[in-house]
Amino acid sequence: MDATLLLDLYRQMCLCRRFEESAAKAYSQGKISGFLHLYIGQEAVAVGAISAAEPTDYVVATYREHAHYLARTGDARGAMAELFGKATGCSGGRGGSMHLFDAGHRMLGGWAIVGGHVPIAAGVAFASRYRDEDDVTLCFFGDGTANMGAFHEGLALAAQWKLPVVFICENNQYAMGTPLYRTLAVDDVAVRARGYPIDAEIVNGDDVLEMRDVTRHAVNRARRQHMPFFIEAKTYRFRGHSVADPAKYRTKEEVQKWMERDPIGVLAQRIHTLGIATDEQLRGIDDETKVQVQDAVEFAEQSPVPAPDTVLEHVYA
């Protein structure tokens, strides 16, 4: 095991967790408005997958995308300022929680329409193929997307045109408040991919190393063969669909069962077993991310709101 890699993955997941906790606190204080969908419990998926991609590969995500942005850019300040609606935010304060964007890092945003970004990801991959470039597109979405028409359109185009795109379904067991078994006639979302046909694999989304290894295989295959791949990551969100959701449709026993598979705890145990770092050293890494997030909050609070005379910028008629 690469000790440096394991500690970096741990640091990234801690950053994502602490960022979300601080965002939830700021929301409760009225500093963040609109919708806020937290990623707590799913950190291994975004961190593991994005760590397997090249910096030049593209990332397209859904509205629960704070961790994807952080894993790709490491920019806690830009993300938090965007949540606060400030001009220093990564989208200039115009996007908010669901639209974190950084073209320079090829983070092509979170998209608020369920499934609407799947064909967009196929289009990005088509552009790479058309320009004869080696870039691969990672497309993240939730299990609820599997019943949307755009989901099927995107997969159909990717298979027909042999596009270098990796579709990553973050199956956190619920589409908003509806359990998957009530809306899907099959047990696994990955079954849907084989109808196009697209090779698929189901992974433990709470194991960052398994997530990284499978994604690395999928990305390398997509890059070499210009063929799409479908990954279903079985995971769980510890909070409700959004901060406004009390999640009463789940039992405490169910939540507790999944929390025992906390991806950060799983990796910490592996690091400890391998003798790479002590519990104290891991707490030190976590404390560093807390400082980074607190700095981001202070930066967001002190940043100006977008100037009124810029209201028509980036508006197309």
CSV table of N, CA and C in Angstrom, one decimal, residues 153-242:
chain,number,residue,atom,x,y,z
A,153,GLU,N,-31.3,7.9,-22.6
A,153,GLU,CA,-30.8,8.6,-23.8
A,153,GLU,C,-29.2,8.7,-23.7
A,154,GLY,N,-28.7,9.1,-22.6
A,154,GLY,CA,-27.3,9.3,-22.4
A,154,GLY,C,-26.5,8.0,-22.6
A,155,LEU,N,-27.0,6.9,-22.0
A,155,LEU,CA,-26.4,5.6,-22.1
A,155,LEU,C,-26.5,5.1,-23.6
A,156,ALA,N,-27.6,5.3,-24.2
A,156,ALA,CA,-27.8,4.8,-25.6
A,156,ALA,C,-26.8,5.5,-26.5
A,157,LEU,N,-26.6,6.8,-26.4
A,157,LEU,CA,-25.7,7.6,-27.2
A,157,LEU,C,-24.3,7.1,-26.9
A,158,ALA,N,-23.9,6.9,-25.7
A,158,ALA,CA,-22.6,6.5,-25.3
A,158,ALA,C,-22.2,5.2,-25.9
A,159,ALA,N,-23.1,4.2,-25.9
A,159,ALA,CA,-22.9,2.9,-26.4
A,159,ALA,C,-22.8,2.9,-27.9
A,160,GLN,N,-23.8,3.7,-28.5
A,160,GLN,CA,-23.9,3.7,-30.0
A,160,GLN,C,-22.6,4.4,-30.6
A,161,TRP,N,-22.2,5.5,-30.0
A,161,TRP,CA,-21.0,6.2,-30.6
A,161,TRP,C,-19.7,5.8,-29.9
A,162,LYS,N,-19.7,4.8,-29.0
A,162,LYS,CA,-18.5,4.4,-28.4
A,162,LYS,C,-17.7,5.5,-27.8
A,163,LEU,N,-18.3,6.1,-26.8
A,163,LEU,CA,-17.8,7.3,-26.1
A,163,LEU,C,-16.9,7.0,-24.9
A,164,PRO,N,-15.9,7.7,-24.6
A,164,PRO,CA,-15.0,7.5,-23.4
A,164,PRO,C,-15.6,8.1,-22.2
A,165,VAL,N,-16.7,7.5,-21.7
A,165,VAL,CA,-17.4,8.1,-20.5
A,165,VAL,C,-17.6,7.0,-19.5
A,166,VAL,N,-17.4,7.3,-18.2
A,166,VAL,CA,-17.6,6.3,-17.1
A,166,VAL,C,-18.8,6.9,-16.3
A,167,PHE,N,-19.9,6.1,-16.4
A,167,PHE,CA,-21.1,6.5,-15.6
A,167,PHE,C,-21.0,5.9,-14.2
A,168,ILE,N,-21.2,6.7,-13.2
A,168,ILE,CA,-21.0,6.3,-11.8
A,168,ILE,C,-22.3,6.6,-11.0
A,169,CYS,N,-23.1,5.5,-10.8
A,169,CYS,CA,-24.3,5.6,-10.0
A,169,CYS,C,-24.0,5.5,-8.6
A,170,GLU,N,-24.3,6.5,-7.8
A,170,GLU,CA,-24.1,6.6,-6.4
A,170,GLU,C,-25.4,6.1,-5.7
A,171,ASN,N,-25.6,4.8,-5.6
A,171,ASN,CA,-26.8,4.2,-5.1
A,171,ASN,C,-26.8,4.3,-3.5
A,172,ASN,N,-27.4,5.4,-3.1
A,172,ASN,CA,-27.5,5.6,-1.6
A,172,ASN,C,-28.8,5.1,-1.1
A,173,GLN,N,-29.5,4.3,-1.8
A,173,GLN,CA,-30.7,3.5,-1.4
A,173,GLN,C,-32.0,4.3,-1.5
A,174,TYR,N,-31.9,5.6,-1.6
A,174,TYR,CA,-33.2,6.4,-1.7
A,174,TYR,C,-33.1,7.4,-2.8
A,175,ALA,N,-34.2,7.5,-3.5
A,175,ALA,CA,-34.5,8.6,-4.4
A,175,ALA,C,-35.3,9.6,-3.7
A,176,MET,N,-34.7,10.7,-3.2
A,176,MET,CA,-35.4,11.6,-2.2
A,176,MET,C,-35.8,10.7,-1.0
A,177,GLY,N,-37.1,10.5,-0.8
A,177,GLY,CA,-37.6,9.7,0.4
A,177,GLY,C,-38.1,8.4,0.0
A,178,THR,N,-37.9,8.0,-1.3
A,178,THR,CA,-38.5,6.8,-1.8
A,178,THR,C,-37.4,5.7,-1.9
A,179,PRO,N,-37.5,4.5,-1.2
A,179,PRO,CA,-36.5,3.5,-1.3
A,179,PRO,C,-36.5,2.9,-2.7
A,180,LEU,N,-35.4,2.5,-3.2
A,180,LEU,CA,-35.2,2.0,-4.5
A,180,LEU,C,-36.1,0.9,-4.9
A,181,TYR,N,-36.4,0.0,-4.0
A,181,TYR,CA,-37.2,-1.2,-4.3
A,181,TYR,C,-38.6,-0.8,-4.7
A,182,ARG,N,-39.1,0.3,-4.4
A,182,ARG,CA,-40.4,0.8,-4.7
A,182,ARG,C,-40.5,1.3,-6.2
A,183,THR,N,-39.4,1.6,-6.7
A,183,THR,CA,-39.4,2.3,-8.1
A,183,THR,C,-38.6,1.5,-9.1
A,184,LEU,N,-37.8,0.5,-8.7
A,184,LEU,CA,-37.0,-0.2,-9.7
A,184,LEU,C,-37.4,-1.7,-9.6
A,185,ALA,N,-37.6,-2.3,-10.8
A,185,ALA,CA,-38.1,-3.7,-10.9
A,185,ALA,C,-36.9,-4.7,-10.7
A,186,VAL,N,-35.7,-4.2,-10.7
A,186,VAL,CA,-34.5,-5.1,-10.5
A,186,VAL,C,-33.8,-4.6,-9.2
A,187,ASP,N,-33.0,-5.5,-8.7
A,187,ASP,CA,-32.3,-5.2,-7.5
A,187,ASP,C,-31.1,-4.2,-7.6
A,188,ASP,N,-30.5,-4.3,-8.8
A,188,ASP,CA,-29.3,-3.5,-9.0
A,188,ASP,C,-29.5,-2.5,-10.2
A,189,VAL,N,-29.1,-1.3,-10.1
A,189,VAL,CA,-29.2,-0.3,-11.2
A,189,VAL,C,-28.3,-0.7,-12.3
A,190,ALA,N,-27.2,-1.4,-12.0
A,190,ALA,CA,-26.3,-1.8,-13.0
A,190,ALA,C,-26.9,-2.7,-14.1
A,191,VAL,N,-27.9,-3.4,-13.8
A,191,VAL,CA,-28.6,-4.2,-14.7
A,191,VAL,C,-29.1,-3.4,-15.9
A,192,ARG,N,-29.5,-2.2,-15.7
A,192,ARG,CA,-30.0,-1.3,-16.7
A,192,ARG,C,-28.9,-1.1,-17.8
A,193,ALA,N,-27.7,-1.0,-17.4
A,193,ALA,CA,-26.6,-0.7,-18.3
A,193,ALA,C,-26.4,-1.8,-19.4
A,194,ARG,N,-26.7,-3.0,-19.0
A,194,ARG,CA,-26.4,-4.1,-19.9
A,194,ARG,C,-27.3,-4.2,-21.0
A,195,GLY,N,-28.4,-3.5,-21.0
A,195,GLY,CA,-29.4,-3.5,-22.1
A,195,GLY,C,-28.9,-2.7,-23.3
A,196,TYR,N,-27.8,-2.0,-23.2
A,196,TYR,CA,-27.4,-1.1,-24.3
A,196,TYR,C,-26.5,-1.6,-25.4
A,197,PRO,N,-25.5,-2.5,-25.2
A,197,PRO,CA,-25.0,-3.0,-23.9
A,197,PRO,C,-23.8,-2.2,-23.4
A,198,ILE,N,-23.6,-2.0,-22.1
A,198,ILE,CA,-22.5,-1.3,-21.6
A,198,ILE,C,-22.0,-2.2,-20.4
A,199,ASP,N,-20.7,-2.5,-20.4
A,199,ASP,CA,-20.1,-3.3,-19.3
A,199,ASP,C,-20.3,-2.6,-18.0
A,200,ALA,N,-20.6,-3.3,-17.0
A,200,ALA,CA,-20.9,-2.7,-15.7
A,200,ALA,C,-20.3,-3.5,-14.5
A,201,GLU,N,-20.1,-2.9,-13.4
A,201,GLU,CA,-19.6,-3.5,-12.2
A,201,GLU,C,-20.2,-2.9,-11.0
A,202,ILE,N,-20.5,-3.7,-10.0
A,202,ILE,CA,-21.1,-3.2,-8.7
A,202,ILE,C,-20.0,-3.2,-7.7
A,203,VAL,N,-19.8,-2.1,-7.0
A,203,VAL,CA,-18.7,-2.0,-6.0
A,203,VAL,C,-19.3,-1.6,-4.6
A,204,ASN,N,-18.4,-1.8,-3.6
A,204,ASN,CA,-18.7,-1.3,-2.3
A,204,ASN,C,-18.3,0.2,-2.3
A,205,GLY,N,-19.3,1.1,-2.3
A,205,GLY,CA,-19.1,2.5,-2.3
A,205,GLY,C,-18.6,3.1,-1.1
A,206,ASP,N,-18.5,2.3,0.0
A,206,ASP,CA,-17.9,2.8,1.3
A,206,ASP,C,-16.5,2.4,1.4
A,207,ASP,N,-15.9,1.8,0.4
A,207,ASP,CA,-14.5,1.4,0.4
A,207,ASP,C,-13.8,2.3,-0.6
A,208,VAL,N,-13.0,3.3,-0.2
A,208,VAL,CA,-12.4,4.2,-1.1
A,208,VAL,C,-11.4,3.5,-2.0
A,209,LEU,N,-10.7,2.5,-1.6
A,209,LEU,CA,-9.7,1.8,-2.4
A,209,LEU,C,-10.4,1.0,-3.4
A,210,GLU,N,-11.5,0.3,-3.1
A,210,GLU,CA,-12.2,-0.5,-4.1
A,210,GLU,C,-12.8,0.4,-5.1
A,211,MET,N,-13.3,1.6,-4.7
A,211,MET,CA,-13.9,2.6,-5.6
A,211,MET,C,-12.8,3.1,-6.6
A,212,ARG,N,-11.6,3.3,-6.0
A,212,ARG,CA,-10.5,3.8,-6.8
A,212,ARG,C,-10.0,2.8,-7.9
A,213,ASP,N,-9.9,1.5,-7.4
A,213,ASP,CA,-9.4,0.5,-8.3
A,213,ASP,C,-10.4,0.2,-9.5
A,214,VAL,N,-11.6,0.1,-9.2
A,214,VAL,CA,-12.6,-0.2,-10.2
A,214,VAL,C,-12.7,1.0,-11.2
A,215,THR,N,-12.7,2.2,-10.7
A,215,THR,CA,-12.8,3.4,-11.5
A,215,THR,C,-11.5,3.5,-12.4
A,216,ARG,N,-10.4,3.2,-11.8
A,216,ARG,CA,-9.1,3.2,-12.6
A,216,ARG,C,-9.2,2.3,-13.8
A,217,HIS,N,-9.7,1.1,-13.5
A,217,HIS,CA,-9.9,0.1,-14.6
A,217,HIS,C,-10.9,0.7,-15.7
A,218,ALA,N,-12.0,1.2,-15.2
A,218,ALA,CA,-13.0,1.8,-16.2
A,218,ALA,C,-12.4,2.9,-17.0
A,219,VAL,N,-11.7,3.8,-16.3
A,219,VAL,CA,-11.1,5.0,-17.0
A,219,VAL,C,-10.1,4.5,-18.0
A,220,ASN,N,-9.2,3.6,-17.7
A,220,ASN,CA,-8.2,3.1,-18.6
A,220,ASN,C,-8.8,2.5,-19.8
A,221,ARG,N,-9.9,1.7,-19.6
A,221,ARG,CA,-10.6,1.0,-20.7
A,221,ARG,C,-11.2,2.1,-21.6
A,222,ALA,N,-11.9,3.0,-21.0
A,222,ALA,CA,-12.5,4.1,-21.8
A,222,ALA,C,-11.5,4.9,-22.6
A,223,ARG,N,-10.3,5.1,-22.0
A,223,ARG,CA,-9.3,5.9,-22.7
A,223,ARG,C,-8.7,5.1,-23.9
A,224,ARG,N,-8.5,3.8,-23.7
A,224,ARG,CA,-7.8,3.0,-24.7
A,224,ARG,C,-8.8,2.6,-25.8
A,225,GLN,N,-10.0,2.2,-25.4
A,225,GLN,CA,-10.9,1.5,-26.3
A,225,GLN,C,-12.0,2.4,-26.7
A,226,HIS,N,-12.1,3.6,-26.1
A,226,HIS,CA,-13.3,4.5,-26.4
A,226,HIS,C,-14.6,3.8,-26.2
A,227,MET,N,-14.7,3.2,-25.0
A,227,MET,CA,-15.9,2.5,-24.7
A,227,MET,C,-16.4,2.9,-23.3
A,228,PRO,N,-17.7,3.1,-23.2
A,228,PRO,CA,-18.3,3.5,-21.9
A,228,PRO,C,-18.3,2.4,-20.9
A,229,PHE,N,-18.4,2.8,-19.6
A,229,PHE,CA,-18.4,1.8,-18.6
A,229,PHE,C,-19.4,2.3,-17.5
A,230,PHE,N,-20.0,1.4,-16.8
A,230,PHE,CA,-21.0,1.7,-15.8
A,230,PHE,C,-20.6,1.1,-14.4
A,231,ILE,N,-20.5,2.0,-13.4
A,231,ILE,CA,-20.2,1.6,-12.1
A,231,ILE,C,-21.4,1.9,-11.2
A,232,GLU,N,-21.8,0.9,-10.4
A,232,GLU,CA,-22.8,1.2,-9.4
A,232,GLU,C,-22.2,1.0,-8.0
A,233,ALA,N,-22.1,2.1,-7.3
A,233,ALA,CA,-21.5,2.2,-6.0
A,233,ALA,C,-22.5,2.1,-4.9
A,234,LYS,N,-22.6,1.0,-4.2
A,234,LYS,CA,-23.5,0.9,-3.1
A,234,LYS,C,-23.1,1.7,-1.9
A,235,THR,N,-23.8,2.6,-1.5
A,235,THR,CA,-23.5,3.5,-0.4
A,235,THR,C,-24.7,4.0,0.4
A,236,TYR,N,-24.6,5.0,1.2
A,236,TYR,CA,-25.7,5.5,2.0
A,236,TYR,C,-25.4,6.9,2.4
A,237,ARG,N,-26.4,7.8,2.4
A,237,ARG,CA,-26.3,9.1,2.9
A,237,ARG,C,-26.8,9.1,4.4
A,238,PHE,N,-26.0,9.7,5.3
A,238,PHE,CA,-26.3,9.7,6.7
A,238,PHE,C,-27.4,10.7,7.0
A,239,ARG,N,-27.5,11.7,6.2
A,239,ARG,CA,-28.5,12.8,6.4
A,239,ARG,C,-29.7,12.6,5.5
A,240,GLY,N,-30.7,13.5,5.6
A,240,GLY,CA,-31.8,13.4,4.7
A,240,GLY,C,-31.5,13.8,3.3
A,241,HIS,N,-32.4,13.8,2.4
A,241,HIS,CA,-32.2,14.2,1.0
A,241,HIS,C,-31.6,15.6,0.9
A,242,SER,N,-32.2,16.5,1.7
A,242,SER,CA,-31.6,17.8,1.8
A,242,SER,C,-31.7,18.2,3.3
